[in-house]
Short mmCIF file of C-alpha atoms in Angstrom, two decimals:
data_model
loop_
_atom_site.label_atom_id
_atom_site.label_comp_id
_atom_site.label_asym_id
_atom_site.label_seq_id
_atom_site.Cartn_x
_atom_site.Cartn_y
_atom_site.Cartn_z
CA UNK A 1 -14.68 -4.52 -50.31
CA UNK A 2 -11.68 -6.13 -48.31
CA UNK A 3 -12.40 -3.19 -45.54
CA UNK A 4 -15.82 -4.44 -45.19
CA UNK A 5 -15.30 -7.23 -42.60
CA UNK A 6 -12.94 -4.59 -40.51
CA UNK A 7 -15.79 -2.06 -40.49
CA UNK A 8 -18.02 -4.36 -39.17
CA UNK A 9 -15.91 -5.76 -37.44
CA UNK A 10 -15.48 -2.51 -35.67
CA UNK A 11 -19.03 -2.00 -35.10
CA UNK A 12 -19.20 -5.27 -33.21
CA UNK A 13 -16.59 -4.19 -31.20
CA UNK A 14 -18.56 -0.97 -30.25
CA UNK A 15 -21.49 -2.60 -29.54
CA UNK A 16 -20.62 -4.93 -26.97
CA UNK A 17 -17.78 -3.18 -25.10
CA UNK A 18 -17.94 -0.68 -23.28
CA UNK A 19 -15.31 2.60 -23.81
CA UNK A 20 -11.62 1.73 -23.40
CA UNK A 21 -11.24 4.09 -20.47
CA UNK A 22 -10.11 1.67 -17.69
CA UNK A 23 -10.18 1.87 -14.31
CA UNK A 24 -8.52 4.76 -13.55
CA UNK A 25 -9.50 6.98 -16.60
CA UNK A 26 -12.68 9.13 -17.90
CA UNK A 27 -10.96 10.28 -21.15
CA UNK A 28 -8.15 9.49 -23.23
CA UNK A 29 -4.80 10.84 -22.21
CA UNK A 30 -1.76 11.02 -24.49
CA UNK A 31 1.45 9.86 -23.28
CA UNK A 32 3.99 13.06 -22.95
CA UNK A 33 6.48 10.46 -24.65
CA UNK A 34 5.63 6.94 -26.90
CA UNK A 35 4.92 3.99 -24.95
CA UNK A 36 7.86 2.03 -26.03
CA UNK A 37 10.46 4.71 -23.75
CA UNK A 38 8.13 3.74 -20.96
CA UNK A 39 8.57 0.06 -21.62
CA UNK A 40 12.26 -0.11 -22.64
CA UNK A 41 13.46 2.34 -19.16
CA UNK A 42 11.29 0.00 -16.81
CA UNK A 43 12.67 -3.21 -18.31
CA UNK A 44 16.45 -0.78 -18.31
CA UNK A 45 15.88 -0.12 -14.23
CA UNK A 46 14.78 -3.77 -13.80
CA UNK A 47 18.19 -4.75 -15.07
CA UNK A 48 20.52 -2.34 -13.44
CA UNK A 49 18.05 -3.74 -10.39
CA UNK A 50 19.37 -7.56 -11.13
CA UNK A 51 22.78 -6.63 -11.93
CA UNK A 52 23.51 -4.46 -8.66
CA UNK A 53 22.04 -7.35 -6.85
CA UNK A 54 24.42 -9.90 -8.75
CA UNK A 55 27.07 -7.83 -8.10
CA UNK A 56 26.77 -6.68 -4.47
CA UNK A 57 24.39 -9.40 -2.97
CA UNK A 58 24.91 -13.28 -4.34
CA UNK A 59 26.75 -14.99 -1.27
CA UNK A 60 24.65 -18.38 -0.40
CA UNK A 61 22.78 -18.67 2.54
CA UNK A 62 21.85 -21.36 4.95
CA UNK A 63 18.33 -22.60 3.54
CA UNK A 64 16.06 -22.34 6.49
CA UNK A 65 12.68 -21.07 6.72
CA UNK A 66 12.28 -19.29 9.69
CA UNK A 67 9.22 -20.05 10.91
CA UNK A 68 8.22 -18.21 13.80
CA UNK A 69 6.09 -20.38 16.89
CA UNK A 70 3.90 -19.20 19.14
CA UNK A 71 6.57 -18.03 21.43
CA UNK A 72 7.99 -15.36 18.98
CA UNK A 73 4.37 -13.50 19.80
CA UNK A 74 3.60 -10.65 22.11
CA UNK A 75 0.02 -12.01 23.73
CA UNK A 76 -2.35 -8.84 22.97
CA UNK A 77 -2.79 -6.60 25.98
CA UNK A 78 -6.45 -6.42 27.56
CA UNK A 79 -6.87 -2.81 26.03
CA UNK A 80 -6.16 -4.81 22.74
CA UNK A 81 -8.32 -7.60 23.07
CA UNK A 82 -11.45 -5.23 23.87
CA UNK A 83 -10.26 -3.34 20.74
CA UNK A 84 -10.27 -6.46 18.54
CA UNK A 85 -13.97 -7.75 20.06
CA UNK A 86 -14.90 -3.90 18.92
CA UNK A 87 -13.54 -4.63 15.63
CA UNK A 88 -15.34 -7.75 14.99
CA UNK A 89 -18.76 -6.59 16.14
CA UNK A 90 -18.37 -4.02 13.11
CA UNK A 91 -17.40 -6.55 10.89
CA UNK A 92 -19.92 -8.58 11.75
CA UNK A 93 -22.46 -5.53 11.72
CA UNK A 94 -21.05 -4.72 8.44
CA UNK A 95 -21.96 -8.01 7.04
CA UNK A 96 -25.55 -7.89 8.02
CA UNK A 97 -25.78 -4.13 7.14
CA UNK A 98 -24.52 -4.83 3.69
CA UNK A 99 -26.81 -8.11 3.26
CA UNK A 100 -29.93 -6.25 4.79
CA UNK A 101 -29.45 -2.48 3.05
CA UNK A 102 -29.38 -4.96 -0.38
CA UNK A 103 -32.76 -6.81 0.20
CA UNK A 104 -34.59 -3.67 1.54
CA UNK A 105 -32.76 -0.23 0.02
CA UNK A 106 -32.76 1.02 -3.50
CA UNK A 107 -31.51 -0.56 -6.15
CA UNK A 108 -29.36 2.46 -6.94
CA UNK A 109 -25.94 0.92 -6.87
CA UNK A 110 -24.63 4.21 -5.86
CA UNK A 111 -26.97 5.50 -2.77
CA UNK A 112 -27.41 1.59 -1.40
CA UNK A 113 -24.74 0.99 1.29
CA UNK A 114 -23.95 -2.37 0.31
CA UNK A 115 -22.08 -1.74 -3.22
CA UNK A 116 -19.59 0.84 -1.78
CA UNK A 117 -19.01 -1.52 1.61
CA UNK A 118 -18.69 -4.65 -0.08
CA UNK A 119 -16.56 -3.49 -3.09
CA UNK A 120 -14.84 -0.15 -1.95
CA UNK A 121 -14.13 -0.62 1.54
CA UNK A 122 -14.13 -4.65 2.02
CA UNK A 123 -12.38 -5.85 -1.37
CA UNK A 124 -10.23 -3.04 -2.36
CA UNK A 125 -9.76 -1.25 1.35
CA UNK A 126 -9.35 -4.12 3.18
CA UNK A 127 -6.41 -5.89 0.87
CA UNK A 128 -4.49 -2.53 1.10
CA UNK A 129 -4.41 -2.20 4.54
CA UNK A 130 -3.50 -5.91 4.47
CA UNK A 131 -0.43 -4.98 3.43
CA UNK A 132 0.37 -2.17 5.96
CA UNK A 133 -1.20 -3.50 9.14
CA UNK A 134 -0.94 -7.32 8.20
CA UNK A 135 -4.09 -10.06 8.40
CA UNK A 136 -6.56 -8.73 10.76
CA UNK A 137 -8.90 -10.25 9.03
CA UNK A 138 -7.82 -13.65 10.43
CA UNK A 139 -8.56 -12.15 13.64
CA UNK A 140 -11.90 -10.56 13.34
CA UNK A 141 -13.42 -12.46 10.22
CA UNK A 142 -17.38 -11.77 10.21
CA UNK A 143 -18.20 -15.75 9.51
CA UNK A 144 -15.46 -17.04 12.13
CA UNK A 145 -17.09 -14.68 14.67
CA UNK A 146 -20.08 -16.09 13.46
CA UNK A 147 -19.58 -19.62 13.56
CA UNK A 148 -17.56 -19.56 16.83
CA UNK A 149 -19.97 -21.67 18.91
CA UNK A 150 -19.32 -24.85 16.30
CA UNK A 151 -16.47 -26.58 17.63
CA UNK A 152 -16.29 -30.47 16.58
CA UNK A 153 -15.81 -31.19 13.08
CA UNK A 154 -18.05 -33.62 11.85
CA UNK A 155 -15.35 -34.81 8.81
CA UNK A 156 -12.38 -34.69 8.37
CA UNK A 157 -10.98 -32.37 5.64
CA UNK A 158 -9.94 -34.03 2.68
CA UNK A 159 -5.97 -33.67 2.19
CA UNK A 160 -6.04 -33.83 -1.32
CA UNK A 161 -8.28 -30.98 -1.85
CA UNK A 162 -5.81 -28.54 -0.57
CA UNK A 163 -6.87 -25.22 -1.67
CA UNK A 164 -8.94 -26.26 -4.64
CA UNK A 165 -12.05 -25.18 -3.11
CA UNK A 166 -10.79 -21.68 -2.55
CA UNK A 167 -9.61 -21.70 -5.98
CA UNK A 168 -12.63 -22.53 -7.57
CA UNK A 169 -14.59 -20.00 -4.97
CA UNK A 170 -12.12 -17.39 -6.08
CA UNK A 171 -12.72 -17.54 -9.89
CA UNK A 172 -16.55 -17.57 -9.25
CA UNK A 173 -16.26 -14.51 -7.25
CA UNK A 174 -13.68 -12.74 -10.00
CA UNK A 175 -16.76 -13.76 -12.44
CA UNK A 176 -19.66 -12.41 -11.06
CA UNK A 177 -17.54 -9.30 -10.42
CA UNK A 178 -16.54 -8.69 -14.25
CA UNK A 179 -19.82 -10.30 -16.21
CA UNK A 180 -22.99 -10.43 -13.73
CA UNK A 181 -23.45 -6.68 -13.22
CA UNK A 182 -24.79 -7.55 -9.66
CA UNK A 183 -27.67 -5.32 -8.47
CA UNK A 184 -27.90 -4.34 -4.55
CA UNK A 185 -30.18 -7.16 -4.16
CA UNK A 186 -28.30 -10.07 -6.02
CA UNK A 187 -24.98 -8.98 -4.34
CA UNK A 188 -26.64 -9.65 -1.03
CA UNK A 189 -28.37 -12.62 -2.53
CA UNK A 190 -24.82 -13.79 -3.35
CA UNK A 191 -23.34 -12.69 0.17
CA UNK A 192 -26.38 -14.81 1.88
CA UNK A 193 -26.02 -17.77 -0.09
CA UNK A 194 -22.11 -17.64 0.30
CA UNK A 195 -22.77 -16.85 4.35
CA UNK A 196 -24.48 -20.40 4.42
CA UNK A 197 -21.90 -21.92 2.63
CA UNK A 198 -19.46 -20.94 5.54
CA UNK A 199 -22.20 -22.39 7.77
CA UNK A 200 -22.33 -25.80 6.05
CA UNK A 201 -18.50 -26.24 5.73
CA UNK A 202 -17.28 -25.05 8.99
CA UNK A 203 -20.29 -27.79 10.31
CA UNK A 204 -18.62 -30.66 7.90
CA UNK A 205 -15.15 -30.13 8.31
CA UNK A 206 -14.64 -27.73 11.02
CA UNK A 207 -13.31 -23.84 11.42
CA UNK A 208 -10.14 -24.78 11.29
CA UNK A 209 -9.57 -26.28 8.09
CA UNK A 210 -12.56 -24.43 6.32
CA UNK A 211 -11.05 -20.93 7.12
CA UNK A 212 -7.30 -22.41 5.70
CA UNK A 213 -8.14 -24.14 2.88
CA UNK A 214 -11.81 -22.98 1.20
CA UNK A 215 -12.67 -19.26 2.36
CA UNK A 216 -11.04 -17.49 -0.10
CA UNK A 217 -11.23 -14.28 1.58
CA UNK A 218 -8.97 -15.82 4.57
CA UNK A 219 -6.41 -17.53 2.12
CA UNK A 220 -6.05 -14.37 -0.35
CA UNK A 221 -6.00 -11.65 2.71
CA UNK A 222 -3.41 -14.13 4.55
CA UNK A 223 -1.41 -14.46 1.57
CA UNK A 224 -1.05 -10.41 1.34
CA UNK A 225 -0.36 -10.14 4.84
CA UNK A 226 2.92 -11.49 4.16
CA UNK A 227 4.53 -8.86 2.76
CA UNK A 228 3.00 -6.32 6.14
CA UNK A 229 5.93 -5.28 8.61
CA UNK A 230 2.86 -6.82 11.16
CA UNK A 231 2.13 -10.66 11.95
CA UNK A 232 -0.88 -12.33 13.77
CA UNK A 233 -1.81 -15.43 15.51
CA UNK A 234 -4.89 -16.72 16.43
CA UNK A 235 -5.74 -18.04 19.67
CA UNK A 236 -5.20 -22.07 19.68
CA UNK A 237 -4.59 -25.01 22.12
CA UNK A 238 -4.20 -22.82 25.14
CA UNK A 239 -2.10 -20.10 23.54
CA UNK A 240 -3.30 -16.53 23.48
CA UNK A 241 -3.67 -14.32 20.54
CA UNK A 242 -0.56 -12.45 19.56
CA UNK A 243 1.38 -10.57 17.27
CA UNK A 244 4.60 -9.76 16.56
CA UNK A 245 6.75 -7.21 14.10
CA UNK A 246 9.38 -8.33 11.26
CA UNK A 247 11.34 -6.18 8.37
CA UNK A 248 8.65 -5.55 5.59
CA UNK A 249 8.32 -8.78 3.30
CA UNK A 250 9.74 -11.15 5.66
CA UNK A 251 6.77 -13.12 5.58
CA UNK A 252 7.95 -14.28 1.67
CA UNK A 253 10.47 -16.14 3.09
CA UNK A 254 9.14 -17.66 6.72
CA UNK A 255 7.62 -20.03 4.64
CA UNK A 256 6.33 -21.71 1.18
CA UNK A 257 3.14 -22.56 -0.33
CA UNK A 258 1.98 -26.24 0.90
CA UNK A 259 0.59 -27.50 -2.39
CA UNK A 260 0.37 -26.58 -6.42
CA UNK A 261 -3.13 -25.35 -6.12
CA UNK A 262 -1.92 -22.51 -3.49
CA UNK A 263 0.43 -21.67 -6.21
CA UNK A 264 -2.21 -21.61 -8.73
CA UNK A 265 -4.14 -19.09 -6.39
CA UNK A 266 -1.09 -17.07 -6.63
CA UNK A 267 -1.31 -16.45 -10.00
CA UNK A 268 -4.98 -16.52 -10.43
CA UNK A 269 -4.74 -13.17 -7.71
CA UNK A 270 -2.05 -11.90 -10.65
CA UNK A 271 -3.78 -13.20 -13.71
CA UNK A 272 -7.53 -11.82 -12.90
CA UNK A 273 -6.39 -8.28 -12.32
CA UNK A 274 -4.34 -8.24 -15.81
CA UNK A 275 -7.53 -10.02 -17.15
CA UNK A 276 -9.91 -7.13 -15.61
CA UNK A 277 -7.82 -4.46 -17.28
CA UNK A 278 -7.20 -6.38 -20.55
CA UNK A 279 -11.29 -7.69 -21.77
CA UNK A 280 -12.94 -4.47 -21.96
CA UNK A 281 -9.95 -3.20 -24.58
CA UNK A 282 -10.54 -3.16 -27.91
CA UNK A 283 -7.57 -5.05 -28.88
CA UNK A 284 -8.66 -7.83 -26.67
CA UNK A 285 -12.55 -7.82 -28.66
CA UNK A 286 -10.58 -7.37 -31.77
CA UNK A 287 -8.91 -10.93 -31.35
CA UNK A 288 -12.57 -12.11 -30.88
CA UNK A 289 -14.17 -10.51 -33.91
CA UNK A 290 -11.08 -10.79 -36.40
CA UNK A 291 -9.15 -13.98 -35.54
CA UNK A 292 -11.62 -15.58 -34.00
CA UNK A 293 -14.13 -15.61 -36.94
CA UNK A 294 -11.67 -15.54 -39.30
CA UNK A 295 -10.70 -19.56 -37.55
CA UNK A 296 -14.30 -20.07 -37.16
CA UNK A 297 -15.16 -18.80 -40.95
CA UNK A 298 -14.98 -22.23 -42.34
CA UNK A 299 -17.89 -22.96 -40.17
CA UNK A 300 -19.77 -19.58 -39.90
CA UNK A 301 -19.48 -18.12 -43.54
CA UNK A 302 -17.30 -15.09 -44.40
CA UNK A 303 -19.60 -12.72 -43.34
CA UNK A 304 -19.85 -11.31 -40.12
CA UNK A 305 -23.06 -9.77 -40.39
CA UNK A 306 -25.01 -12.93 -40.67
CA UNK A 307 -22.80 -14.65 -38.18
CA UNK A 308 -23.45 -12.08 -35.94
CA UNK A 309 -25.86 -14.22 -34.10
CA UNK A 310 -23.95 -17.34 -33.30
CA UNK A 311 -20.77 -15.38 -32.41
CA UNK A 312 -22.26 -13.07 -29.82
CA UNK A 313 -23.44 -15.74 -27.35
CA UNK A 314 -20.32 -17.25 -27.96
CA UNK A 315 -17.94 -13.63 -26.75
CA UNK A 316 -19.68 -14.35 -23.69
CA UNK A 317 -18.15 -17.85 -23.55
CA UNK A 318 -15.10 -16.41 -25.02
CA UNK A 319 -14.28 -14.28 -22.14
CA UNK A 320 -15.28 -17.09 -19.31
CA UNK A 321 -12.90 -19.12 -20.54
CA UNK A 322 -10.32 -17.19 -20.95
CA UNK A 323 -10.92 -15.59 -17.41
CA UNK A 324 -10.99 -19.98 -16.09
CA UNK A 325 -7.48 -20.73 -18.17
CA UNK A 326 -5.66 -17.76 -17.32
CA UNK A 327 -3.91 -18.72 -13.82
CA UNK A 328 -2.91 -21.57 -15.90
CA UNK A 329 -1.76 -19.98 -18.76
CA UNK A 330 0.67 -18.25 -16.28
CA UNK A 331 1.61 -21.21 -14.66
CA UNK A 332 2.90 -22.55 -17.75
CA UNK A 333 4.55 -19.43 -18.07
CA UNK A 334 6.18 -19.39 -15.05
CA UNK A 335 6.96 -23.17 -15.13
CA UNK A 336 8.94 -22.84 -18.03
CA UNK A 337 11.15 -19.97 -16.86
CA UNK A 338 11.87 -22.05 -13.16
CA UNK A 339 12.25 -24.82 -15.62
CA UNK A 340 15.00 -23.51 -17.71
CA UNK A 341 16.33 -21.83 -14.10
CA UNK A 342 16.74 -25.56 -13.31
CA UNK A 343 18.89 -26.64 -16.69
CA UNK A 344 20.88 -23.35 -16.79
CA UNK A 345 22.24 -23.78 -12.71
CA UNK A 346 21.98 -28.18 -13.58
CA UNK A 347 20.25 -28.50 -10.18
CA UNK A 348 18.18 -31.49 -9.45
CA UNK A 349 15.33 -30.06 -7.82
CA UNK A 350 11.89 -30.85 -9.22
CA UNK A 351 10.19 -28.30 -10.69
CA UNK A 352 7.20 -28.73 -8.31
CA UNK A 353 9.86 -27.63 -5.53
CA UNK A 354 10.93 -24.82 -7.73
CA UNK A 355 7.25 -23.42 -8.16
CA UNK A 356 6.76 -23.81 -4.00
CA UNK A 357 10.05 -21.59 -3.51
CA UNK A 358 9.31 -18.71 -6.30
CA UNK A 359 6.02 -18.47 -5.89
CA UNK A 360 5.48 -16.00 -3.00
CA UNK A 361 8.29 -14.03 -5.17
CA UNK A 362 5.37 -13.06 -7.54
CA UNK A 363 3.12 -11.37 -4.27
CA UNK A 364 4.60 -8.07 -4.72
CA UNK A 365 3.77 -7.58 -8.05
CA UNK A 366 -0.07 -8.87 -7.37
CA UNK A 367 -0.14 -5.51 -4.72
CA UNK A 368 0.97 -3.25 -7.27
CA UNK A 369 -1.44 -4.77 -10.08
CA UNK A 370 -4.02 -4.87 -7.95
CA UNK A 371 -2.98 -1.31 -6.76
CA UNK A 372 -2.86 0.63 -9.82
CA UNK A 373 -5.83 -1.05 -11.60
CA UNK A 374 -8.58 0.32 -8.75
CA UNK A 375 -6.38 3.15 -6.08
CA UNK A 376 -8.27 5.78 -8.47
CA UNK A 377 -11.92 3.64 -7.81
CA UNK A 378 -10.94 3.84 -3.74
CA UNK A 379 -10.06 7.47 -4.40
CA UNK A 380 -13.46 8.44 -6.24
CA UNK A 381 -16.04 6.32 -4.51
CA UNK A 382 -14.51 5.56 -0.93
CA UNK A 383 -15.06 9.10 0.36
CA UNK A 384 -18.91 8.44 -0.15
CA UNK A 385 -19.37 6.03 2.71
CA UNK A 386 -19.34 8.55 5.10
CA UNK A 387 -23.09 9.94 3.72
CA UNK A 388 -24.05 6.19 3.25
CA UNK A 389 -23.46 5.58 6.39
CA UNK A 390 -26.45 8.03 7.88
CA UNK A 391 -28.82 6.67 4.67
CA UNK A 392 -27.59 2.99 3.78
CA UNK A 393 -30.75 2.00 2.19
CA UNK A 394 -30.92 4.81 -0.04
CA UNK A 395 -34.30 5.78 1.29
CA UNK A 396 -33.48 9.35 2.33
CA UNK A 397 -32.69 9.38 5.88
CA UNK A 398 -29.93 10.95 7.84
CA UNK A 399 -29.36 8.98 10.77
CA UNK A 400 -25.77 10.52 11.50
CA UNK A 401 -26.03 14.26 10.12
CA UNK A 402 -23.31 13.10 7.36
CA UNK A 403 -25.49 13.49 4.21
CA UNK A 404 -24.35 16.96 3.70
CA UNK A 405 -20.55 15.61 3.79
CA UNK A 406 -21.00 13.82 0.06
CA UNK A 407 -18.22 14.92 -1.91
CA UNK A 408 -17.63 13.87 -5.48
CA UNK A 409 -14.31 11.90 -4.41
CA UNK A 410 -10.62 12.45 -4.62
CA UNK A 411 -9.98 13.09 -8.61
CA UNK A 412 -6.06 13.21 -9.67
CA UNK A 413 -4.97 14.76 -12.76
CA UNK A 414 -4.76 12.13 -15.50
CA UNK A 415 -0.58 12.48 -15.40
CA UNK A 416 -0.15 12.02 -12.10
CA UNK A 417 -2.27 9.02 -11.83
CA UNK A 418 -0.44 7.37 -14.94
CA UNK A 419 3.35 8.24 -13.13
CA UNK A 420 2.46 6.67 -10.42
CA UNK A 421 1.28 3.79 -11.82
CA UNK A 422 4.27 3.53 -13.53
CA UNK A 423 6.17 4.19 -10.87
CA UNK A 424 4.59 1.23 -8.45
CA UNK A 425 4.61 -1.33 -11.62
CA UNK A 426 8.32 -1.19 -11.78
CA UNK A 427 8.81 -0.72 -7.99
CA UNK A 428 6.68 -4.07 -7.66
CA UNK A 429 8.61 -5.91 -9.68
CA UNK A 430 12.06 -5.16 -8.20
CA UNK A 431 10.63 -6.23 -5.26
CA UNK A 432 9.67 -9.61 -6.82
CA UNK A 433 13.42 -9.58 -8.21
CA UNK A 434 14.99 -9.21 -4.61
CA UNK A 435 12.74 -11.74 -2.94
CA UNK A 436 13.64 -14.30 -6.11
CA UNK A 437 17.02 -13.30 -5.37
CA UNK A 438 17.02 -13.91 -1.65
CA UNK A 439 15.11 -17.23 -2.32
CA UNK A 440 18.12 -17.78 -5.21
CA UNK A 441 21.08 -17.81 -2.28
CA UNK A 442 19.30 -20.17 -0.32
CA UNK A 443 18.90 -22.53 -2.75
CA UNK A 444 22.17 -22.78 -4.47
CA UNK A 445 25.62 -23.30 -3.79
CA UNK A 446 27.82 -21.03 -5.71
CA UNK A 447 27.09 -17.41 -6.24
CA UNK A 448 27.73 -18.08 -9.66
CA UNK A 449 24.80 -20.15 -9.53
CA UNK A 450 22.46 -17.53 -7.98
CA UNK A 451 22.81 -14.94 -10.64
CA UNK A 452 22.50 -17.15 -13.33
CA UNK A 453 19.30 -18.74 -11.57
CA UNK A 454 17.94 -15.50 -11.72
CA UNK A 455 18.19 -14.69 -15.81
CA UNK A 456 15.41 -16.95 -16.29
CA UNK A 457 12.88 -15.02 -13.50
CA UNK A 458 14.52 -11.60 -14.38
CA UNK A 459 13.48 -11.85 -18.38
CA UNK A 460 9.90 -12.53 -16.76
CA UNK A 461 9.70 -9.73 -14.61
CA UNK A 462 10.93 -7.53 -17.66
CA UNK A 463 7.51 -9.21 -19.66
CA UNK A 464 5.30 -8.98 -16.52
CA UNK A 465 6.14 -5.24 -16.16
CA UNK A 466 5.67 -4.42 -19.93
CA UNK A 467 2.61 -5.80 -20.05
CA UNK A 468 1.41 -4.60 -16.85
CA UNK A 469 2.48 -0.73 -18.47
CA UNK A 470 0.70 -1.92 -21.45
CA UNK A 471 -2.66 -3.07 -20.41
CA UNK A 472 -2.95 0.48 -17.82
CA UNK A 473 -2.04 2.38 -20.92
CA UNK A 474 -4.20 0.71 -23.28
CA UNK A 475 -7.39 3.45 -22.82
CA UNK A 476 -4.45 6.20 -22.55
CA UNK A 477 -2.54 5.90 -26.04
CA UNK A 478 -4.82 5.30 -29.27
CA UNK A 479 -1.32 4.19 -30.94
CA UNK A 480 -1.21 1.06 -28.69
CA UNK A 481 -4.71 -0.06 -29.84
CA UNK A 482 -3.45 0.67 -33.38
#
């Protein structure tokens, strides 16, 4: 009876996760070659990456963040600045649109406006084109536009807090998105409730530091705009709104992240997409219901059946806290790499200072996570705002004439979609290799010294991709869950 425990075990499983199809996958799909070719020939082209880099580009440079002022801006023209008040009158339309549609349309997630707006087009839309066009969103945020008449702060903004707030607003967000299965109305509940919030805070402490430090939306879309060809300013003391062009990336190095909980942010942005792909896997309810009990057996009995009860609540708690600990779970992660970076070049440096100058190496690979977890969700549901738009409360209207226009979305073959995941991963992560690199010859002395820095970092890359591959191919191979 030893395969008893499995077999329920199994069942368990079954019950309370849904298919291991992913996000970009209906059906399984067998790899034209194992998984382990894919694996070893990304971490072989990271590698050749590193060592033509050692080999062609490991001269020390002056350490000096260029940090561009006011004066490096082009002031927007007047044709511009009408274009950006357009702008934020429809962001600021979509927000009420979306928070209205979900307290008065259907509760169909997929015919009420509000699900595809706030999700498709805000979330996922708006942090790609992030990364092509640069922030905008600092320039035509709904609740700044909102809350432009408040002016005086009424506290000032505790230092120490930092960006605390936004990480703890982030993870709640990350939450409800994976385990509250939000309806229409409770995602505009939850939009309301976090509009007032903006209200309160940018009435305590002022727009200013509110918008920097605590609205996550404005510290995770300004942290992607670094790596856009395209930066903003805002308006401020005088100075006019501008913006100004750079090489692709530059942004990584104009500057560094001000405090430890920005770099927690960092890799909470990294940690919560591997999380999203990795807790609906059978492998990762498998650790629950077989290691798990079997550590909690002493406790619960030996059989699952009648601890079926207690442990079921307890998944749920399970995967909170896993989703909580994971940016620090990579922080220890990445601590210890910069840490033995420090003992292997015998520099001085803290390691606090080495986390503030890697960090924004790790952006590139949060786009391409982020990227190939939901491009395929963009591709299949985006299309369908179009017909929202002339019935966004799912009532049956046609306001615009665009109902006839739904289409079933943009569906790739299964192949392509899994190349060019593939294909991103890895280009990601030699990215994040050349900006640790660049960030290297700044730092040290000797280009001796730079290469050898970057062992450390390059051994994590070679992990991060892996198990990037791995988690996107998890619903693809049945050997990996095996």
């Amino acid at each position: 009876m030893a395969w008893f425990p499995k077999a329920v075990g199994l069942v368990a499983v079954s019950l309370l996760t849904a298919p291991a199809y992913g996000h970009s996958f209906g059906k399984l799909y067998t790899l034209p070659v194992p998984f382990w070719l894919y694996g070893w020939a990304s971490a072989a082209a990271l590698l050749l990456s590193f060592l033509a880099l050692a080999a062609l580009s490991s001269q020390p440079k002056r350490d000096h963040p260029e940090v561009p002022s006011q004066a490096h801006y082009h002031a927007f023209s007047r044709p511009a600045l009408c274009v950006l008040w357009g702008l934020r009158l429809i962001a600021l339309s979509a927000l009420v649109l979306t928070i209205v549609s979900g307290f008065f349309g259907t509760q169909d997630a997929y015919r009420n406006i509000n699900m595809t707006l706030f999700w498709i087009v805000f979330v996922l839309g708006l942090a790609y084109a992030t990364v092509i066009v640069g922030d905008i969103f600092s320039l035509i945020n709904p609740w700044q536009t909102l809350l432009a008449g408040i002016r005086k702060a009424r506290f000032a903004y505790p230092e120490k807090w930092s960006y605390w707030p936004a990480v703890v607003l982030y993870i709640s967000f990350i939450w409800l998105e994976l385990f509250a299965e939000l309806t229409p109305w409770q995602l505009s509940a939850a939009l309301l409730a976090y509009s007032l919030l903006n209200v309160l805070g940018v009435y305590s402490v002022g727009a200013s530091a509110w918008f920097r430090y605590v609205e996550f939306f404005s510290v995770m879309l300004r942290l992607l705009g670094k790596l856009a060809p395209v930066s903003y300013c805002r308006a401020e003391q005088g100075a006019p709104a501008g913006w100004r062009l750079r090489w692709p990336g530059a942004g990584l190095m104009e500057s560094r992240p001000s405090s430890m909980s920005e770099v927690v942010f960092i890799l909470f942005m990294l940690s919560s997409t591997a999380f999203d792909g990795l807790h609906n896997t059978q492998s990762w309810a498998l650790l629950y219901w077989q290691d798990v009990f079997a550590w909690l057996s002493p406790w619960l009995g030996h059989n699952l059946v009648t601890a079926y009860s207690t442990l079921k609540p307890l998944y749920a708690v399970y995967q909170s806290l896993a989703l909580v600990l994971s940016p620090f779970i990579y922080w220890l992660i990445f601590a210890g790499c910069l840490g033995l970076m420090c003992l292997l070049t015998r520099r001085t440096e803290s390691l606090e200072g080495a986390l503030y100058r890697f960090s924004y190496s790790l952006l590139p690979i949060v786009v391409v996570y982020h990227f190939t977890h939901y491009f395929t969700l963009v591709l299949g549901q985006g299309p369908q705002i179009f017909s929202l738009l002339s019935d966004p409360l799912g009532v049956g209207w046609n306001v615009l004439g665009l109902v006839a226009t739904q289409t079933s979305g943009v569906l790739l073959d299964m192949s392509w979609v899994w190349h060019l995941q593939v294909g991103l991963i890895l280009l990601g992560h030699i990215a994040s290799v050349f900006v640790a690199h660049e960030v290297a010859k700044r730092l040290y002395a000797t280009s001796q010294q730079v290469w050898i820095s970057q062992v450390p970092l390059l051994v994590l890359m070679m992990a991060f991709t892996v198990f990037g591959l791995w988690i996107l191919a998890q619903p693809l191979d049945t050997e990996v869950l095996r």
